[in-house]
mmCIF file of C-alpha atoms in Angstrom:
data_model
loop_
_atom_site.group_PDB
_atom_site.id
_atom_site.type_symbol
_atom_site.label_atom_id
_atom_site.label_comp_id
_atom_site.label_asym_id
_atom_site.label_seq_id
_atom_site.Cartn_x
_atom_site.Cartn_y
_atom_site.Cartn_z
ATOM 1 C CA UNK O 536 0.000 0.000 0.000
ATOM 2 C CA UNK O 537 1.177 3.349 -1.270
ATOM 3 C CA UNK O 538 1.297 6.727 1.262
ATOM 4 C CA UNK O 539 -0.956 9.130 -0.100
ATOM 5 C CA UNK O 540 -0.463 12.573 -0.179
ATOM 6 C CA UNK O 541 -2.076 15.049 1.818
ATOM 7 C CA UNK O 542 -5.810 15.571 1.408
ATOM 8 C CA UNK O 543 -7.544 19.051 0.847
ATOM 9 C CA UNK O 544 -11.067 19.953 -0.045
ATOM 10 C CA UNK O 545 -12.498 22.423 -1.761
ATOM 11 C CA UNK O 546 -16.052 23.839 -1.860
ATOM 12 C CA UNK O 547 -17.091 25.818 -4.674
ATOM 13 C CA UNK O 548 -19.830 28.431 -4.074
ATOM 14 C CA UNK O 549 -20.950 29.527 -7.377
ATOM 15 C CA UNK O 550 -22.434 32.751 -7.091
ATOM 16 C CA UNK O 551 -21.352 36.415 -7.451
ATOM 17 C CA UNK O 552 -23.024 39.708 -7.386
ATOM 18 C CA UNK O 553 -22.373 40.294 -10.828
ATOM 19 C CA UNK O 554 -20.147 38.436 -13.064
ATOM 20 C CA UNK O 555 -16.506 40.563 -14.042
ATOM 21 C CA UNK O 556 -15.602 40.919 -17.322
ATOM 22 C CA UNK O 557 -12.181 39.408 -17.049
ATOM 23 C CA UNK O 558 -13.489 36.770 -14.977
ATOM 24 C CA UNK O 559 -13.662 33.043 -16.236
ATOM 25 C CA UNK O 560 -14.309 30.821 -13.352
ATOM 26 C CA UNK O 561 -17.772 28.984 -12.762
ATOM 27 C CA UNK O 562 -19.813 31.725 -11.565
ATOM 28 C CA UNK O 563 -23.282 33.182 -11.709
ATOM 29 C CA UNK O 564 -24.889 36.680 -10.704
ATOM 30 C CA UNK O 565 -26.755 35.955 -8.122
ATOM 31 C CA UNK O 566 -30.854 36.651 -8.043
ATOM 32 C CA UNK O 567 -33.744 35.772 -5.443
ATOM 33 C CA UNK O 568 -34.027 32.314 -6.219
ATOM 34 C CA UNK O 569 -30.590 31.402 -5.080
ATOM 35 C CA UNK O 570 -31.497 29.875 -1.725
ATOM 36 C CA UNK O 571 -28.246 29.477 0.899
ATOM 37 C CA UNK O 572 -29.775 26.340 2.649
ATOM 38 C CA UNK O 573 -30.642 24.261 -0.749
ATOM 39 C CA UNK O 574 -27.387 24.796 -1.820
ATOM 40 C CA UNK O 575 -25.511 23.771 1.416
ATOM 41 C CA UNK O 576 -27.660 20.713 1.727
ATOM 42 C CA UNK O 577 -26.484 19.946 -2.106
ATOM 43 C CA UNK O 578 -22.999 20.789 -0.798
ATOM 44 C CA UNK O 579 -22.972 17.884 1.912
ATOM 45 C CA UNK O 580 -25.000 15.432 -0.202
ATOM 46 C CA UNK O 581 -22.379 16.057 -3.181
ATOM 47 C CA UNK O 582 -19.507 15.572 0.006
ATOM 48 C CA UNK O 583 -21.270 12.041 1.057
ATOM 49 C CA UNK O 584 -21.442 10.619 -2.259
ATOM 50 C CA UNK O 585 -17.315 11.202 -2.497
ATOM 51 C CA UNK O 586 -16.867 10.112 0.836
ATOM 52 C CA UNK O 587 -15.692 6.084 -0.067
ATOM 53 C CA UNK O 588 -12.504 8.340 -2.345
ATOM 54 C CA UNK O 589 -11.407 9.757 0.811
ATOM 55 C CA UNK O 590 -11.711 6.916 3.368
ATOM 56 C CA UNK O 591 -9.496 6.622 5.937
ATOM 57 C CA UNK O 592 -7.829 10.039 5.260
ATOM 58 C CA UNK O 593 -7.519 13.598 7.401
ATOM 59 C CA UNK O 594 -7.665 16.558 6.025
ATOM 60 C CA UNK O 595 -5.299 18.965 6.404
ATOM 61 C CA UNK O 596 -7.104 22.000 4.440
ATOM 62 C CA UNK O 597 -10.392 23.617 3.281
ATOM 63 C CA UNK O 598 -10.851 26.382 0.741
ATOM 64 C CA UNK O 599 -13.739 27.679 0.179
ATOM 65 C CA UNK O 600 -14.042 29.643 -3.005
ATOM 66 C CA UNK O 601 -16.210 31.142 -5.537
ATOM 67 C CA UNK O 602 -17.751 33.434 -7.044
ATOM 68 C CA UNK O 603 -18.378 34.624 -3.689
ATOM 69 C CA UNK O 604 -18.491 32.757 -0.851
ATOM 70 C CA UNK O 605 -19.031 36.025 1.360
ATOM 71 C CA UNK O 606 -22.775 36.106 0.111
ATOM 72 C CA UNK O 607 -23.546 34.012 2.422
ATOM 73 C CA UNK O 608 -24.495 33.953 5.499
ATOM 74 C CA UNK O 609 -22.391 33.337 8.764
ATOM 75 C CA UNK O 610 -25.180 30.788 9.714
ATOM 76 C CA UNK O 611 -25.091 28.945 6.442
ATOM 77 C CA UNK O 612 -21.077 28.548 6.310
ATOM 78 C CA UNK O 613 -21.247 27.284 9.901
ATOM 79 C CA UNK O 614 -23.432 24.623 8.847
ATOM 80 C CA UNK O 615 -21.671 23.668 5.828
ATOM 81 C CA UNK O 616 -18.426 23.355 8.339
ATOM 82 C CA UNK O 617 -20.150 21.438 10.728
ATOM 83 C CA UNK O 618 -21.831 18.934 8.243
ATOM 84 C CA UNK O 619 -18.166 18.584 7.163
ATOM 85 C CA UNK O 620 -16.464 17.739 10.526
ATOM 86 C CA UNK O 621 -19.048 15.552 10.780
ATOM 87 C CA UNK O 622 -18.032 13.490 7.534
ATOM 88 C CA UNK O 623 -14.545 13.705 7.840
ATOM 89 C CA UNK O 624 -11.642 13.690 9.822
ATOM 90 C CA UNK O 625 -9.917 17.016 10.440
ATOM 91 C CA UNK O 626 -6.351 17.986 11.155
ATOM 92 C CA UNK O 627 -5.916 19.530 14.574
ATOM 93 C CA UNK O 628 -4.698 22.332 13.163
ATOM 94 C CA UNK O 629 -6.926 22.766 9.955
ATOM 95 C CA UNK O 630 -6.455 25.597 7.702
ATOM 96 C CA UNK O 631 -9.888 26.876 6.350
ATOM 97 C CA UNK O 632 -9.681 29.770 4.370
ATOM 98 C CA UNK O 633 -12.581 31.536 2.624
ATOM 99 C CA UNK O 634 -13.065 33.982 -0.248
ATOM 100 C CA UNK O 635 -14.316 37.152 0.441
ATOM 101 C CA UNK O 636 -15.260 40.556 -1.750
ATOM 102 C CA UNK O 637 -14.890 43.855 -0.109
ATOM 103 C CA UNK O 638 -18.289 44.764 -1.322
ATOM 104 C CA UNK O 639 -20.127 41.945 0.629
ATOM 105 C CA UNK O 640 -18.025 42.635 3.858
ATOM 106 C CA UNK O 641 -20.037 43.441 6.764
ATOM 107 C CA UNK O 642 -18.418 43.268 10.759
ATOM 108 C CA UNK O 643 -20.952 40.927 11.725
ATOM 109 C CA UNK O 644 -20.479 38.606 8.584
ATOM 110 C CA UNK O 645 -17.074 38.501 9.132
ATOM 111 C CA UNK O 646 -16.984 37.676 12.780
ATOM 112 C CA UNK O 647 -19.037 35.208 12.090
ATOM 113 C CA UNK O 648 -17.482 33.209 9.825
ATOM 114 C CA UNK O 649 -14.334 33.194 12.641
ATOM 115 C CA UNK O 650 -16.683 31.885 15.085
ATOM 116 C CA UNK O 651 -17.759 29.198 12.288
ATOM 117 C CA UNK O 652 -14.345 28.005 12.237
ATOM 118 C CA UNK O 653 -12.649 29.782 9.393
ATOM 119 C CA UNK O 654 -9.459 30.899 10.416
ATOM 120 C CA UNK O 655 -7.665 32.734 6.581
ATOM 121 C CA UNK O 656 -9.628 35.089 4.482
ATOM 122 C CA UNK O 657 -8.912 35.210 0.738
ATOM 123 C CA UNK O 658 -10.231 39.205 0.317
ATOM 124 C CA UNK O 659 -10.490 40.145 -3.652
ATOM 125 C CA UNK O 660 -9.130 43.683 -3.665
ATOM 126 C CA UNK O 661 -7.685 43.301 -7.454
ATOM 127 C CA UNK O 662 -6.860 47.131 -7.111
ATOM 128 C CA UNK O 663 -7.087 50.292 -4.785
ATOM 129 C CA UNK O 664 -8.049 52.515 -8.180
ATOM 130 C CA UNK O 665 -11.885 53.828 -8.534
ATOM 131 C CA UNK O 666 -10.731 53.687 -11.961
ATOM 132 C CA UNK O 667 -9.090 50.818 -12.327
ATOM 133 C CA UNK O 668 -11.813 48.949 -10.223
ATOM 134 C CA UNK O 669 -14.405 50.118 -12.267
ATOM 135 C CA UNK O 670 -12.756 48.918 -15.514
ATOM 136 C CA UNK O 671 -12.665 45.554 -14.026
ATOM 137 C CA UNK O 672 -16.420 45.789 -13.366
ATOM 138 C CA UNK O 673 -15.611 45.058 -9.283
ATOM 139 C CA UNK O 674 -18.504 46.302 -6.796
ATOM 140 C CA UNK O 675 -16.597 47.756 -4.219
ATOM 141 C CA UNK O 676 -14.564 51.080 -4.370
ATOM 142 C CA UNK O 677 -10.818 52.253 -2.457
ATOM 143 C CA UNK O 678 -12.138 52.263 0.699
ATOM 144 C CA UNK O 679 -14.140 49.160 1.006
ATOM 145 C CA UNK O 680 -11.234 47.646 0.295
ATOM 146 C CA UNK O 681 -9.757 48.961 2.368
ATOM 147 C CA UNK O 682 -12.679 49.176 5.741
ATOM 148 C CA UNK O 683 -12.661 44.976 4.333
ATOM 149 C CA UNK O 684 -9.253 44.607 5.462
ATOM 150 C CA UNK O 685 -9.908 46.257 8.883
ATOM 151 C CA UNK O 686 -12.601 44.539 9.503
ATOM 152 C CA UNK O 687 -10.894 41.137 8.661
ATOM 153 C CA UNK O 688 -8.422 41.969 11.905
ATOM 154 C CA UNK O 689 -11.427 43.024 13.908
ATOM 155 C CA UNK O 690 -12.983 40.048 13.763
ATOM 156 C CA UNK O 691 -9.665 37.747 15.352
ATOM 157 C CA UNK O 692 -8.482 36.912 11.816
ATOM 158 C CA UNK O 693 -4.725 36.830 11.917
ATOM 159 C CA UNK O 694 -3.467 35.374 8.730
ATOM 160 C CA UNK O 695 -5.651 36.863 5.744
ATOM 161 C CA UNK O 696 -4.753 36.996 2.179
ATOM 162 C CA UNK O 697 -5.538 40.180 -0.248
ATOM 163 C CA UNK O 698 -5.380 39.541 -4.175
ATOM 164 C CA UNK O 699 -4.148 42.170 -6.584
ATOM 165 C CA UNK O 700 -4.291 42.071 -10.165
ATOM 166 C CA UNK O 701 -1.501 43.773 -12.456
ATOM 167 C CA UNK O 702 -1.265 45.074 -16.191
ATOM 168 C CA UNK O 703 -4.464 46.409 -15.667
ATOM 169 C CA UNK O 704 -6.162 48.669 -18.571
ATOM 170 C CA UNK O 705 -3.439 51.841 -19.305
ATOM 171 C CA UNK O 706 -2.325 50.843 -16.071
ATOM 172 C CA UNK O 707 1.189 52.421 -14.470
ATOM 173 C CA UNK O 708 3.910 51.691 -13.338
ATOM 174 C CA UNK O 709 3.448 54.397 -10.387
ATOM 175 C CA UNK O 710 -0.225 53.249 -10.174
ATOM 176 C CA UNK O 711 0.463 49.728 -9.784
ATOM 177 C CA UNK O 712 3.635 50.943 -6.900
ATOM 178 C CA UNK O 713 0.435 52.610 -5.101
ATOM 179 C CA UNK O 714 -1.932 49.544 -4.829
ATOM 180 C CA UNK O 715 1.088 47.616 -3.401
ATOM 181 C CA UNK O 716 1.954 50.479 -1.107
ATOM 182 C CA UNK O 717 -2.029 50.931 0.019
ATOM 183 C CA UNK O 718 -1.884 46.984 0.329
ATOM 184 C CA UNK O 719 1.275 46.839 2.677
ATOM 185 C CA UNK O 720 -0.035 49.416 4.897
ATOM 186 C CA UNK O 721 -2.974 47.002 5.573
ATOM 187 C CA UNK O 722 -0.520 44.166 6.911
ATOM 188 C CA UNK O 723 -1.849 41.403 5.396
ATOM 189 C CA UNK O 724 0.218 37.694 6.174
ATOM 190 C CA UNK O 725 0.121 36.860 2.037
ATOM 191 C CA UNK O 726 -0.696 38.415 -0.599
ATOM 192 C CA UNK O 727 -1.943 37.195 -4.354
ATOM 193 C CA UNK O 728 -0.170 39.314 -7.081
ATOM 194 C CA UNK O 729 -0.993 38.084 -10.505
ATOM 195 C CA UNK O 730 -1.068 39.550 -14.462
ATOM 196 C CA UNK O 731 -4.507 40.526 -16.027
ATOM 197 C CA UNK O 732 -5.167 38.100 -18.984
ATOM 198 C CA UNK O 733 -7.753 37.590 -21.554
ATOM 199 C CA UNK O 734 -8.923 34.506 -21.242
ATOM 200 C CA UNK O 735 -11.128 33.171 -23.470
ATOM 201 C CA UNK O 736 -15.465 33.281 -23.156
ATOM 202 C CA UNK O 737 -14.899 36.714 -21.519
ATOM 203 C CA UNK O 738 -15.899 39.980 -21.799
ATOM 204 C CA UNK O 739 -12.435 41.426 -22.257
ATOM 205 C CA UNK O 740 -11.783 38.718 -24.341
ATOM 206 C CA UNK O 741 -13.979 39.962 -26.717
ATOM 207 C CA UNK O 742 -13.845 43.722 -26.199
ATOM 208 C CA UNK O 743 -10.138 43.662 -25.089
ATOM 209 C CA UNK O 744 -9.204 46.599 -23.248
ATOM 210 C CA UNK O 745 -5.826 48.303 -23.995
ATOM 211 C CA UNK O 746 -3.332 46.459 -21.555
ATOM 212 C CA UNK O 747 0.324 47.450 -20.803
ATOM 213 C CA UNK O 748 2.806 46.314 -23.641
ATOM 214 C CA UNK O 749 5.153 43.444 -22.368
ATOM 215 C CA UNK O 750 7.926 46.167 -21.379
ATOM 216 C CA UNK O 751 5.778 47.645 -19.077
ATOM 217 C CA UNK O 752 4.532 44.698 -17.762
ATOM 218 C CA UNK O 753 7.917 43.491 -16.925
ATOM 219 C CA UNK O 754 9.027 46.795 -15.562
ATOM 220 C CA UNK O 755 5.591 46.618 -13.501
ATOM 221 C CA UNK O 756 6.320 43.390 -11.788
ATOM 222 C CA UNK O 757 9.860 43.944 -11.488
ATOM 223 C CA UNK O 758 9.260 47.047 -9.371
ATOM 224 C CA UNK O 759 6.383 45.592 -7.240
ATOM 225 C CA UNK O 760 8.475 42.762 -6.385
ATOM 226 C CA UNK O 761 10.772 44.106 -5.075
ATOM 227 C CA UNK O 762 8.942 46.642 -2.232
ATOM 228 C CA UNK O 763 7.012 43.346 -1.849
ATOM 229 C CA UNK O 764 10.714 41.776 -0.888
ATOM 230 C CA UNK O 765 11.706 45.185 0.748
ATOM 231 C CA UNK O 766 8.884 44.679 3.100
ATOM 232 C CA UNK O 767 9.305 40.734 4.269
ATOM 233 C CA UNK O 768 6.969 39.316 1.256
ATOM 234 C CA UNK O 769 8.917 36.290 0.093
ATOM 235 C CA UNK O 770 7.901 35.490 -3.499
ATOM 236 C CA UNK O 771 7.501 31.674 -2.888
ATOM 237 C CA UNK O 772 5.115 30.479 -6.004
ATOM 238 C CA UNK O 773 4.467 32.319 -9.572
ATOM 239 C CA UNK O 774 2.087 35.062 -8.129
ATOM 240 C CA UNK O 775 2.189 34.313 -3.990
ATOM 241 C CA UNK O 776 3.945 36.149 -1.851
ATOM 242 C CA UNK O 777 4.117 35.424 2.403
ATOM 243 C CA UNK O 778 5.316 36.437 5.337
ATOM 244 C CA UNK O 779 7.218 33.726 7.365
ATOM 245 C CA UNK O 780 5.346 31.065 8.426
ATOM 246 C CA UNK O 781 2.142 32.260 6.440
ATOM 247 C CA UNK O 782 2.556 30.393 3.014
ATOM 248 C CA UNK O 783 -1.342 29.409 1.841
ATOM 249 C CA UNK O 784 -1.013 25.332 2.860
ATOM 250 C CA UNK O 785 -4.095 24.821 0.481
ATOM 251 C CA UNK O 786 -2.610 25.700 -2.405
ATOM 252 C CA UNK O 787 0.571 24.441 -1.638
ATOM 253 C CA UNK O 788 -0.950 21.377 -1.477
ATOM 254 C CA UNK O 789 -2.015 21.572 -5.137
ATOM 255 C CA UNK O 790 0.898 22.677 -6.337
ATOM 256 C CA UNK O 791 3.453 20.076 -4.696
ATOM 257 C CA UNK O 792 0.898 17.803 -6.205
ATOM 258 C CA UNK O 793 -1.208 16.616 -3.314
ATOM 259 C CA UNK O 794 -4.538 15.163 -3.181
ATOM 260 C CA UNK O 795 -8.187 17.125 -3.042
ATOM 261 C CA UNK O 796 -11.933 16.614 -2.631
ATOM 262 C CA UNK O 797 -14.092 19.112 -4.354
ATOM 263 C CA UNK O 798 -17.142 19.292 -3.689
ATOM 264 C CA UNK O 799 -20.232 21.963 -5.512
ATOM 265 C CA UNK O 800 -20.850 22.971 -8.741
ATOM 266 C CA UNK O 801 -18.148 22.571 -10.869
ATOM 267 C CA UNK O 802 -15.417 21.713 -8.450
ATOM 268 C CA UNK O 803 -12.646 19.225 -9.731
ATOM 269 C CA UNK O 804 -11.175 16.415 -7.369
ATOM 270 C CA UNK O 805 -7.608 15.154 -7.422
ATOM 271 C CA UNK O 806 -7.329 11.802 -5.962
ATOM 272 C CA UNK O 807 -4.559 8.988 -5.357
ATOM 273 C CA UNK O 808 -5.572 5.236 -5.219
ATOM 274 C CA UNK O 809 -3.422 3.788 -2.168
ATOM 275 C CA UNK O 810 -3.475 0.580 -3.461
ATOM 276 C CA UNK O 811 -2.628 0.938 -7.100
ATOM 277 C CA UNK O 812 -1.084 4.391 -6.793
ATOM 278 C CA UNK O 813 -3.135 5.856 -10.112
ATOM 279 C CA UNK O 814 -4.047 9.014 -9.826
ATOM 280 C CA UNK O 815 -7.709 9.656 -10.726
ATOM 281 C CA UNK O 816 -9.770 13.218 -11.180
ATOM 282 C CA UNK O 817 -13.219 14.182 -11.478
ATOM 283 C CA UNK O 818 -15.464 17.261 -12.033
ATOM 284 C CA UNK O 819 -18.991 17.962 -10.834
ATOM 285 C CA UNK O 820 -21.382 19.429 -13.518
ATOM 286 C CA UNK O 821 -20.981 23.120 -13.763
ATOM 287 C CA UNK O 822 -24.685 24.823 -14.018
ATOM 288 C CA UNK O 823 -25.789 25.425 -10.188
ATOM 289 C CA UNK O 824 -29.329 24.567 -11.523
ATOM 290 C CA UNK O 825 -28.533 20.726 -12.449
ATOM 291 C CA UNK O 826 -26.006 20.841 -9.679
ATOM 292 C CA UNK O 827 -28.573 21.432 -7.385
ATOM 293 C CA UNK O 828 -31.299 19.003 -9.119
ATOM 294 C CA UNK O 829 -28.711 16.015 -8.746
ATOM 295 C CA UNK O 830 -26.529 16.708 -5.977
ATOM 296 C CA UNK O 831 -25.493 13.559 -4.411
ATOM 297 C CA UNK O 832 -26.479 11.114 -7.709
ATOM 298 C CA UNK O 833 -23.915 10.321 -9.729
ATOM 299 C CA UNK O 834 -25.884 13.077 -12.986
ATOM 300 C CA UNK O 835 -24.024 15.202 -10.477
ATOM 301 C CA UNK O 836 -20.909 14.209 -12.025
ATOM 302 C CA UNK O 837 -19.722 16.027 -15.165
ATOM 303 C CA UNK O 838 -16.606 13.815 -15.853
ATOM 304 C CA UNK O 839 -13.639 11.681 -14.705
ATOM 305 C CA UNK O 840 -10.480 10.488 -16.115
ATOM 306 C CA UNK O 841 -7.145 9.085 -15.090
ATOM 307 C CA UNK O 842 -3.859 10.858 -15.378
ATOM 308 C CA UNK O 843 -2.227 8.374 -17.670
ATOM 309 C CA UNK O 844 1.887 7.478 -16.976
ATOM 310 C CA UNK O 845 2.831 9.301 -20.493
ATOM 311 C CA UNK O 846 0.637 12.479 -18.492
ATOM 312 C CA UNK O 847 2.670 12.279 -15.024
ATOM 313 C CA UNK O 848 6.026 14.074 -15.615
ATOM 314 C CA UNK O 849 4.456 17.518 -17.399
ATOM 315 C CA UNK O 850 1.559 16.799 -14.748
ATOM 316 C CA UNK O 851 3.662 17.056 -11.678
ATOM 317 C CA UNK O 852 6.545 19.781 -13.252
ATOM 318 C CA UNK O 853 3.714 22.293 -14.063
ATOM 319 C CA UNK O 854 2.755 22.354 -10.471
ATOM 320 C CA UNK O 855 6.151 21.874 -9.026
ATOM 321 C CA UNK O 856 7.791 23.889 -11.126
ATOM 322 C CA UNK O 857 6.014 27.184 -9.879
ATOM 323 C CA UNK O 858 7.142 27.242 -6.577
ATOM 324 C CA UNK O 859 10.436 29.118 -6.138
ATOM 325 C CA UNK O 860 12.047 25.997 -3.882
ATOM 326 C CA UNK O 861 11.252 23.234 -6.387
ATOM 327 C CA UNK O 862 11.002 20.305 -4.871
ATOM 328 C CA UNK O 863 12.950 17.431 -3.841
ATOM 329 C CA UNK O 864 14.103 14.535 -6.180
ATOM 330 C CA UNK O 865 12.558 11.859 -4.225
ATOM 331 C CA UNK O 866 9.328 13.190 -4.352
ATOM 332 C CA UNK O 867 9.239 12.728 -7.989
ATOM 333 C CA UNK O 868 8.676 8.976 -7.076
ATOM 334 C CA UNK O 869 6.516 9.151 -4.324
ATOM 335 C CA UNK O 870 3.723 11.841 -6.031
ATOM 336 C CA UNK O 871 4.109 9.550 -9.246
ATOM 337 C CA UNK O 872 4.975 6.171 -8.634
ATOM 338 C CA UNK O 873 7.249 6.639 -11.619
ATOM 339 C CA UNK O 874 11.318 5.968 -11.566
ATOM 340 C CA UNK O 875 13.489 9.330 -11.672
ATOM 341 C CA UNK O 876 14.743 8.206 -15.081
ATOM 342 C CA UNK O 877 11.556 9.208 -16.995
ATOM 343 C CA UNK O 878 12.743 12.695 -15.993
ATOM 344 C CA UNK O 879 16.127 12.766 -17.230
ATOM 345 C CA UNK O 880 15.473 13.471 -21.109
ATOM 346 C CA UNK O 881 13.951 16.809 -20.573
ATOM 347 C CA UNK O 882 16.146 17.392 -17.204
ATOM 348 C CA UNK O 883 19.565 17.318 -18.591
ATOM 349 C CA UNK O 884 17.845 19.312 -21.585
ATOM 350 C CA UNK O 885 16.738 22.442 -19.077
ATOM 351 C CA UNK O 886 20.350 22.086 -16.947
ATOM 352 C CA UNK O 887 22.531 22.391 -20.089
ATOM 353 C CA UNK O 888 20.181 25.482 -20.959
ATOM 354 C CA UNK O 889 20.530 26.973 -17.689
ATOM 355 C CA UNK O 890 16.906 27.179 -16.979
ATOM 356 C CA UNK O 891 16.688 24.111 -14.378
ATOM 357 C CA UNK O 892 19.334 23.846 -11.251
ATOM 358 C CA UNK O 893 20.038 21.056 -8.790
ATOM 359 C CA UNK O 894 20.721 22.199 -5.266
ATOM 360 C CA UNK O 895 20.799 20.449 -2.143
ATOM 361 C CA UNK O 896 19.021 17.700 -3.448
ATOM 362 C CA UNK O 897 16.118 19.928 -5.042
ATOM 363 C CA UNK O 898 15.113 20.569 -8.709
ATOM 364 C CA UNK O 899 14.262 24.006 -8.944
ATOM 365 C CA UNK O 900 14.040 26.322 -12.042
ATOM 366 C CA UNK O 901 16.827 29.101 -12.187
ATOM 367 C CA UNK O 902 15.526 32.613 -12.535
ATOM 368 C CA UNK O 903 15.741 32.577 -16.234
ATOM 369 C CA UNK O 904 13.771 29.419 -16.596
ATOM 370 C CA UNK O 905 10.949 30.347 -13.924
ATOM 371 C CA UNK O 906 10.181 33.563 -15.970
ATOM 372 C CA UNK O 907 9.829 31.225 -19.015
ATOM 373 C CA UNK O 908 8.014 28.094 -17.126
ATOM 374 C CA UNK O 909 6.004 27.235 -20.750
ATOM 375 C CA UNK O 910 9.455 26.884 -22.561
ATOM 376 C CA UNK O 911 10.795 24.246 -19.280
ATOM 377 C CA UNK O 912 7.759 22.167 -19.669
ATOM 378 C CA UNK O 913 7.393 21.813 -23.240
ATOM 379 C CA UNK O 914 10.818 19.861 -22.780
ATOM 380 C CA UNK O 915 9.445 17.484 -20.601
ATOM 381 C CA UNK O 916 6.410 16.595 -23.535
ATOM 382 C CA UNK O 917 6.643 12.874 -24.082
ATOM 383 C CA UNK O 918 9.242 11.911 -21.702
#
């Protein structure tokens, strides 16, 4: 019998006040119909029916993401916790982080959820611009975002997270110095720092804005990055930044290729078979409305496939790869079951181009090679 990795879940709450037009995640503007209690009863139904994939395990995180998970109320999340303690077994020292928008943010709401058991906000800032927020199409102005933040320390939360976006419409280089500035006053534990794109079935993918040409983007993030470093923010993934001690374990977890749960509409699963070691994901359907109609029947489930061998090497690097540390060599064996030798091809490839290092016993990407991460993995196709 294999050791798994660790085991996270994640619950996807698919509504939003209105949807952003950069925005392509499953979510839906919320109207009157949407009712909290039907769709936390779905949630635990959906979270029995994958119950058998996760016997015998703890686990060591929750996320709970969106849309926006802040819609609801502190009543509603408590229950959805408590239906899941009941299911599963929880790490003593459980990280459960939510997702929060400034706009929803209320004292009250807030507190509640820390009395529910959530102990990291995820608060969606994106910017500290009126006009930069209202390009993005965001509901909250400067200083909700900023009364949010407050109000996350009011309320006994400790280690909470604030995303900003850069290469935002005609955006600055000053401008985008300003958010971080306005961010680091706030003294948030991590912060989320990640490029605008236009992906596709957006708005802006359709009626693309005028973004930042490449130079400015790189002088953009070079410059941020470095008052982020100035100020204690270790860049430790692509777009993550921590203090000490407060790297986001969730997505760490997905990244060093761990296991996950997921649970609502939409929500993708990553799980290991102990036995045979294959690794195995599946998706609930993505519509809240069928979601809801066959939560906890298997119509609930939009897909599943396995990650095949010829998959595993450019399955674990992309992940791997993104974190500044790397990883270590044995855990190329123990996340894949495969022999270090299907690396090797592709490895020696990046060393002799100076975009992979070995160091202490890690693989990591060199500077040069984690600003190009799409050139490093498209050496490791077909090993």
């Amino acid at each position: 019998m294999l050791h798994p990795p660790p085991l996270g879940l994640y619950i996807h709450i698919p509504w939003c006040v209105r949807k952003c037009p950069y925005c392509d995640f499953n979510s839906h503007a919320a109207n009157d119909s949407v009712s909290e209690q039907a769709y936390v009863s779905a949630l635990l139904a959906d979270l029995d029916q994958d119950l058998p994939l996760a016997a015998g395990r703890t686990v060591e995180t929750i996320f709970i993401g969106g849309g926006t998970p802040s819609l609801f109320s502190a009543l509603s999340i408590d229950e959805l916790l408590e239906g899941v303690a009941q299911r599963l077994a929880l790490a003593p020292d459980i990280e459960i982080t939510l997702e929060a928008n400034p706009g929803t943010a209320e004292s009250a709401r807030f507190e509640g959820y820390r009395a529910a058991g959530v102990n990291r906000l995820s608060i969606g800032v994106q910017s500290f611009d009126e006009a930069h927020l209202q390009r993005l199409g965001r509901i909250h102005g400067r200083e909700e975002a900023i009364n949010a933040a407050y109000m996350a320390r009011e309320a006994g939360f400790e280690n909470f997270n604030l995303d900003l976006m850069f290469g935002l419409p005609d955006q600055t280089t000053e401008q985008a110095l300003v958010d971080i500035e306005t961010a680091l006053s706030l003294k948030p534990t991590h912060l989320s720092f990640y490029q605008l794109t236009l992906e596709p079935n957006t708005l802006f993918h359709k009626y693309p804005p005028p973004l930042p040409g490449d130079e400015a983007i790189w002088e953009i993030q070079g410059a941020c990055q470095r008052l982020l470093v100035e100020h204690g923010y270790a860049q430790y993934e692509v777009s993550a930044y921590a203090q000490a001690g407060r790297r986001c374990r969730h997505n760490l977890n997905y990244w060093q290729f761990g296991d996950y749960l997921g649970i609502g509409a939409g929500a993708h699963g990553k799980l290991t078979d102990p036995i045979t070691g294959r690794i195995a994901r599946r998706w609930k359907v993505r519509h809240p409305t069928l979601f809801l109609e066959h939560a906890g029947r298997p119509a609930s489930i939009g897909g599943h496939d396995f990650v095949e061998p010829a998959e595993l090497p450019v399955e674990f690097l992309m992940n791997h790869l993104r974190l500044r540390e790397g990883f270590p060599e044995a855990a190329y064996a123990e996340r894949t079951g495969l022999d270090n030798q299907t690396l090797q091809p592709g490895l020696n490839e990046c060393i002799e181009a100076g975009l992979i290092e070995r160091c202490d016993g890690r693989i990591r990407c060199t500077e040069t090679g984690w600003n190009f991460l799409d050139n490093v993995l498209e050496r490791f196709l077909g090993s």
